[in-house]
Amino acid sequence: MSRFPSPFGGGSDGLFDPFDAFVADHVPSPGPFLAEHDVLSGMDHVAFHRVTRDVFEARKVYDMTFNYNLAELNLDTRHENAGYRYAVERPDAADAVERDRTIDGDGVERVLRAEFTPTTPFCPQTHTLTIGSFRAWNALSDRHEYDLVRVRPAPMHHQSEAIRDQLEELEETYLETGDVTAEPEDSAPVGSNPMERARESERPSRGSPDAPF
């Protein structure tokens, strides 16, 4: 439940862009995870982001700082460069070929890439939100046209590499088993912030299997 009036409809308070508009200056620039692929813009972006809103609502992927569905971050004019950008994966791109070589992707023909840019480089929710997003999109794949949605954090986040490794592990497990609920085991743990990571000496993430993702 959002604390702001009708943000998805473009409320008159001016805090949010209309949900049915693509405002190029108010969405993140595509990062390296999307660079070699077909980035969605205009109404193509709007259409998939509408799906994103619905699956995030169903799976309760919420930004707990702002107390709203994470899809609203793309529309929040106070954070113009934060949120998700999407690209349809090109199977002939070098990084897609490498994925197919290392992960059994039989039956995976249509792949969407989603890159999340948080509001700050030290956002403590990036780990939880990207994993929650991956689980939501892939658990509810009947709501969109893609066989797999791959998720990565933008490299501006201070723990982007560790989070990326966990997402890669989840992706591999999902393709092997069809289970989106698995917990990462082999990749490096992720702490909420640098002080916590040092203090806990690489203790596993505070995420719980009981979280609504």
C-alpha positions as a printed NumPy array, in Angstrom:
array([[  0.   ,   0.   ,   0.   ],
       [  1.53 ,   3.302,  -1.083],
       [  1.707,   6.27 ,   1.24 ],
       [  1.509,   8.691,  -1.686],
       [ -1.69 ,   9.551,  -3.584],
       [ -2.067,   7.525,  -6.784],
       [  1.61 ,   7.535,  -7.819],
       [  0.98 ,   5.054, -10.617],
       [ -1.545,   7.392, -12.127],
       [  0.645,  10.494, -11.928],
       [ -0.797,  12.267,  -8.91 ],
       [ -1.228,  16.025,  -8.807],
       [  1.349,  16.358,  -6.014],
       [  4.083,  16.261,  -8.678],
       [  6.256,  13.759,  -6.814],
       [  5.746,  11.014,  -9.393],
       [  5.775,  10.846, -13.168],
       [  2.658,   9.324, -14.768],
       [  2.88 ,   5.569, -14.933],
       [  1.937,   5.517, -18.619],
       [  4.748,   7.903, -19.653],
       [  8.394,   7.22 , -20.397],
       [ 10.411,  10.178, -19.087],
       [ 13.935,   9.521, -20.338],
       [ 15.562,  12.015, -17.973],
       [ 13.949,  10.34 , -14.97 ],
       [ 15.112,   6.753, -15.45 ],
       [ 18.609,   5.283, -15.013],
       [ 20.969,   5.2  , -17.953],
       [ 21.544,   1.618, -19.15 ],
       [ 24.649,   0.16 , -17.532],
       [ 27.099,  -2.541, -18.619],
       [ 24.714,  -5.436, -17.993],
       [ 22.444,  -4.053, -20.731],
       [ 25.093,  -2.587, -23.028],
       [ 25.138,  -5.242, -25.769],
       [ 21.383,  -5.842, -25.766],
       [ 18.149,  -4.257, -26.964],
       [ 17.29 ,  -1.719, -24.275],
       [ 13.583,  -1.042, -23.81 ],
       [ 12.459,   2.564, -24.088],
       [  9.254,   4.432, -24.735],
       [  6.086,   2.356, -24.553],
       [  8.053,  -0.903, -24.604],
       [  9.602,   0.088, -21.269],
       [  6.239,   1.278, -19.94 ],
       [  4.535,  -1.993, -20.884],
       [  7.024,  -4.189, -19.074],
       [  7.192,  -1.847, -16.1  ],
       [  3.427,  -2.206, -15.773],
       [  3.97 ,  -5.966, -15.481],
       [  6.698,  -5.229, -12.94 ],
       [  4.295,  -3.233, -10.791],
       [  1.805,  -6.101, -10.774],
       [  4.259,  -8.897,  -9.97 ],
       [  5.988,  -6.791,  -7.311],
       [  2.61 ,  -6.117,  -5.722],
       [  1.741,  -9.802,  -5.783],
       [  5.076, -10.794,  -4.227],
       [  5.371,  -7.75 ,  -1.927],
       [  8.648,  -6.423,  -3.324],
       [  8.585,  -3.124,  -1.457],
       [ 11.169,  -0.455,  -0.822],
       [ 10.963,  -0.243,   2.961],
       [ 12.63 ,   3.194,   3.104],
       [  9.853,   4.809,   1.071],
       [  7.124,   2.297,   1.965],
       [  6.036,   1.661,  -1.602],
       [  6.062,  -0.955,  -4.333],
       [  9.597,  -0.95 ,  -5.749],
       [  8.245,  -0.229,  -9.245],
       [  7.331,   3.256,  -8.018],
       [ 11.007,   4.168,  -7.639],
       [ 11.236,   4.613, -11.417],
       [  8.547,   7.286, -11.195],
       [  9.78 ,   9.095,  -8.086],
       [ 11.085,  12.483,  -9.258],
       [ 13.15 ,  12.85 ,  -6.078],
       [ 15.346,   9.976,  -7.316],
       [ 15.541,  10.566, -11.054],
       [ 18.378,   8.127, -11.764],
       [ 17.182,   5.226,  -9.629],
       [ 15.098,   2.184, -10.468],
       [ 15.076,  -0.456, -13.185],
       [ 16.05 ,  -0.445, -16.855],
       [ 15.346,  -3.416, -19.092],
       [ 16.783,  -4.966, -22.245],
       [ 15.851,  -7.962, -24.36 ],
       [ 18.899, -10.216, -24.393],
       [ 20.576, -10.699, -27.751],
       [ 21.597, -14.38 , -27.939],
       [ 24.588, -13.541, -30.147],
       [ 26.069, -11.067, -27.635],
       [ 29.331, -12.21 , -26.06 ],
       [ 28.037, -12.285, -22.491],
       [ 24.902, -14.2  , -23.538],
       [ 27.016, -16.8  , -25.342],
       [ 29.14 , -17.161, -22.208],
       [ 26.009, -17.674, -20.098],
       [ 24.822, -20.445, -22.389],
       [ 28.247, -22.067, -22.167],
       [ 28.288, -22.114, -18.351],
       [ 24.59 , -22.586, -17.503],
       [ 22.176, -25.157, -18.894],
       [ 19.609, -22.921, -20.539],
       [ 17.732, -25.503, -22.588],
       [ 14.267, -24.198, -23.4  ],
       [ 15.219, -20.612, -22.54 ],
       [ 14.612, -18.65 , -25.717],
       [ 13.316, -15.251, -24.622],
       [ 15.435, -13.583, -21.939],
       [ 14.963, -10.156, -20.399],
       [ 17.73 ,  -8.382, -18.517],
       [ 16.882,  -6.044, -15.64 ],
       [ 19.473,  -3.733, -14.093],
       [ 18.705,  -2.058, -10.772],
       [ 20.226,   1.309,  -9.843],
       [ 19.688,   2.143,  -6.154],
       [ 19.338,   5.653,  -4.783],
       [ 22.832,   5.615,  -3.206],
       [ 26.012,   3.52 ,  -3.579],
       [ 25.513,   2.246,  -0.015],
       [ 21.804,   1.394,  -0.24 ],
       [ 21.324,  -1.383,   2.358],
       [ 18.322,  -2.848,   0.523],
       [ 19.914,  -3.511,  -2.874],
       [ 20.728,  -7.124,  -2.021],
       [ 17.206,  -7.918,  -0.769],
       [ 15.423,  -5.968,  -3.504],
       [ 17.28 ,  -7.493,  -6.45 ],
       [ 16.814, -11.029,  -5.145],
       [ 13.16 , -10.3  ,  -4.431],
       [ 12.766,  -8.926,  -7.953],
       [ 14.358, -12.019,  -9.499],
       [ 12.02 , -14.28 ,  -7.559],
       [  8.94 , -12.224,  -8.375],
       [  9.522, -12.003, -12.134],
       [ 10.45 , -15.663, -12.525],
       [  7.891, -17.119, -10.116],
       [  5.152, -15.262, -12.011],
       [  6.53 , -15.824, -15.507],
       [  3.023, -16.548, -16.789],
       [  2.389, -12.788, -16.558],
       [  4.988, -11.851, -19.176],
       [  6.496, -13.216, -22.377],
       [  9.983, -14.132, -21.14 ],
       [ 11.36 , -17.547, -20.231],
       [ 13.861, -15.952, -17.857],
       [ 14.367, -12.531, -16.313],
       [ 17.987, -11.977, -15.291],
       [ 18.685,  -9.346, -12.626],
       [ 21.869,  -7.472, -11.693],
       [ 22.69 ,  -4.38 ,  -9.604],
       [ 24.335,  -1.398, -11.258],
       [ 28.108,  -1.313, -10.617],
       [ 27.822,   1.97 ,  -8.698],
       [ 26.725,  -0.029,  -5.628],
       [ 29.618,  -0.806,  -3.284],
       [ 28.706,  -4.497,  -3.064],
       [ 27.62 ,  -4.973,  -6.66 ],
       [ 30.058,  -7.819,  -7.34 ],
       [ 28.99 ,  -9.885,  -4.326],
       [ 25.3  ,  -9.302,  -5.089],
       [ 25.877, -10.171,  -8.745],
       [ 27.498, -13.466,  -7.729],
       [ 24.504, -14.394,  -5.571],
       [ 22.079, -13.549,  -8.373],
       [ 24.095, -15.672, -10.8  ],
       [ 23.912, -18.578,  -8.352],
       [ 20.146, -18.17 ,  -7.943],
       [ 19.735, -18.002, -11.713],
       [ 21.682, -21.218, -12.206],
       [ 19.669, -23.007,  -9.516],
       [ 16.412, -21.759, -11.011],
       [ 17.316, -23.01 , -14.485],
       [ 18.319, -26.397, -13.098],
       [ 15.388, -26.926, -10.728],
       [ 12.649, -24.374, -11.478],
       [ 12.887, -23.282,  -7.819],
       [ 13.073, -19.515,  -7.244],
       [ 13.145, -19.825,  -3.452],
       [ 16.638, -21.295,  -3.088],
       [ 19.099, -19.433,  -0.878],
       [ 22.564, -18.585,  -2.278],
       [ 25.227, -20.829,  -0.734],
       [ 28.486, -20.748,  -2.673],
       [ 28.866, -17.026,  -3.393],
       [ 30.27 , -14.464,  -0.971],
       [ 27.871, -13.235,   1.732],
       [ 26.562,  -9.686,   1.54 ],
       [ 26.245,  -7.362,   4.556],
       [ 23.984,  -4.33 ,   4.804],
       [ 26.83 ,  -1.851,   4.789],
       [ 30.65 ,  -1.727,   5.033],
       [ 30.676,  -1.446,   8.847],
       [ 28.385,  -4.442,   9.255],
       [ 30.407,  -6.489,   6.799],
       [ 33.644,  -5.815,   8.675],
       [ 32.075,  -6.321,  12.105],
       [ 30.387,  -9.601,  11.233],
       [ 33.403, -10.987,   9.345],
       [ 31.454, -12.096,   6.302],
       [ 28.487, -13.484,   8.243],
       [ 25.647, -14.496,   5.853],
       [ 23.111, -11.905,   4.777],
       [ 20.327, -11.011,   7.162],
       [ 17.775, -12.115,   4.557],
       [ 15.407, -14.894,   5.635],
       [ 13.803, -17.74 ,   3.686],
       [ 10.549, -16.557,   5.256],
       [ 10.705, -13.173,   3.516],
       [  7.734, -12.554,   1.161],
       [  9.898, -12.847,  -1.947]])
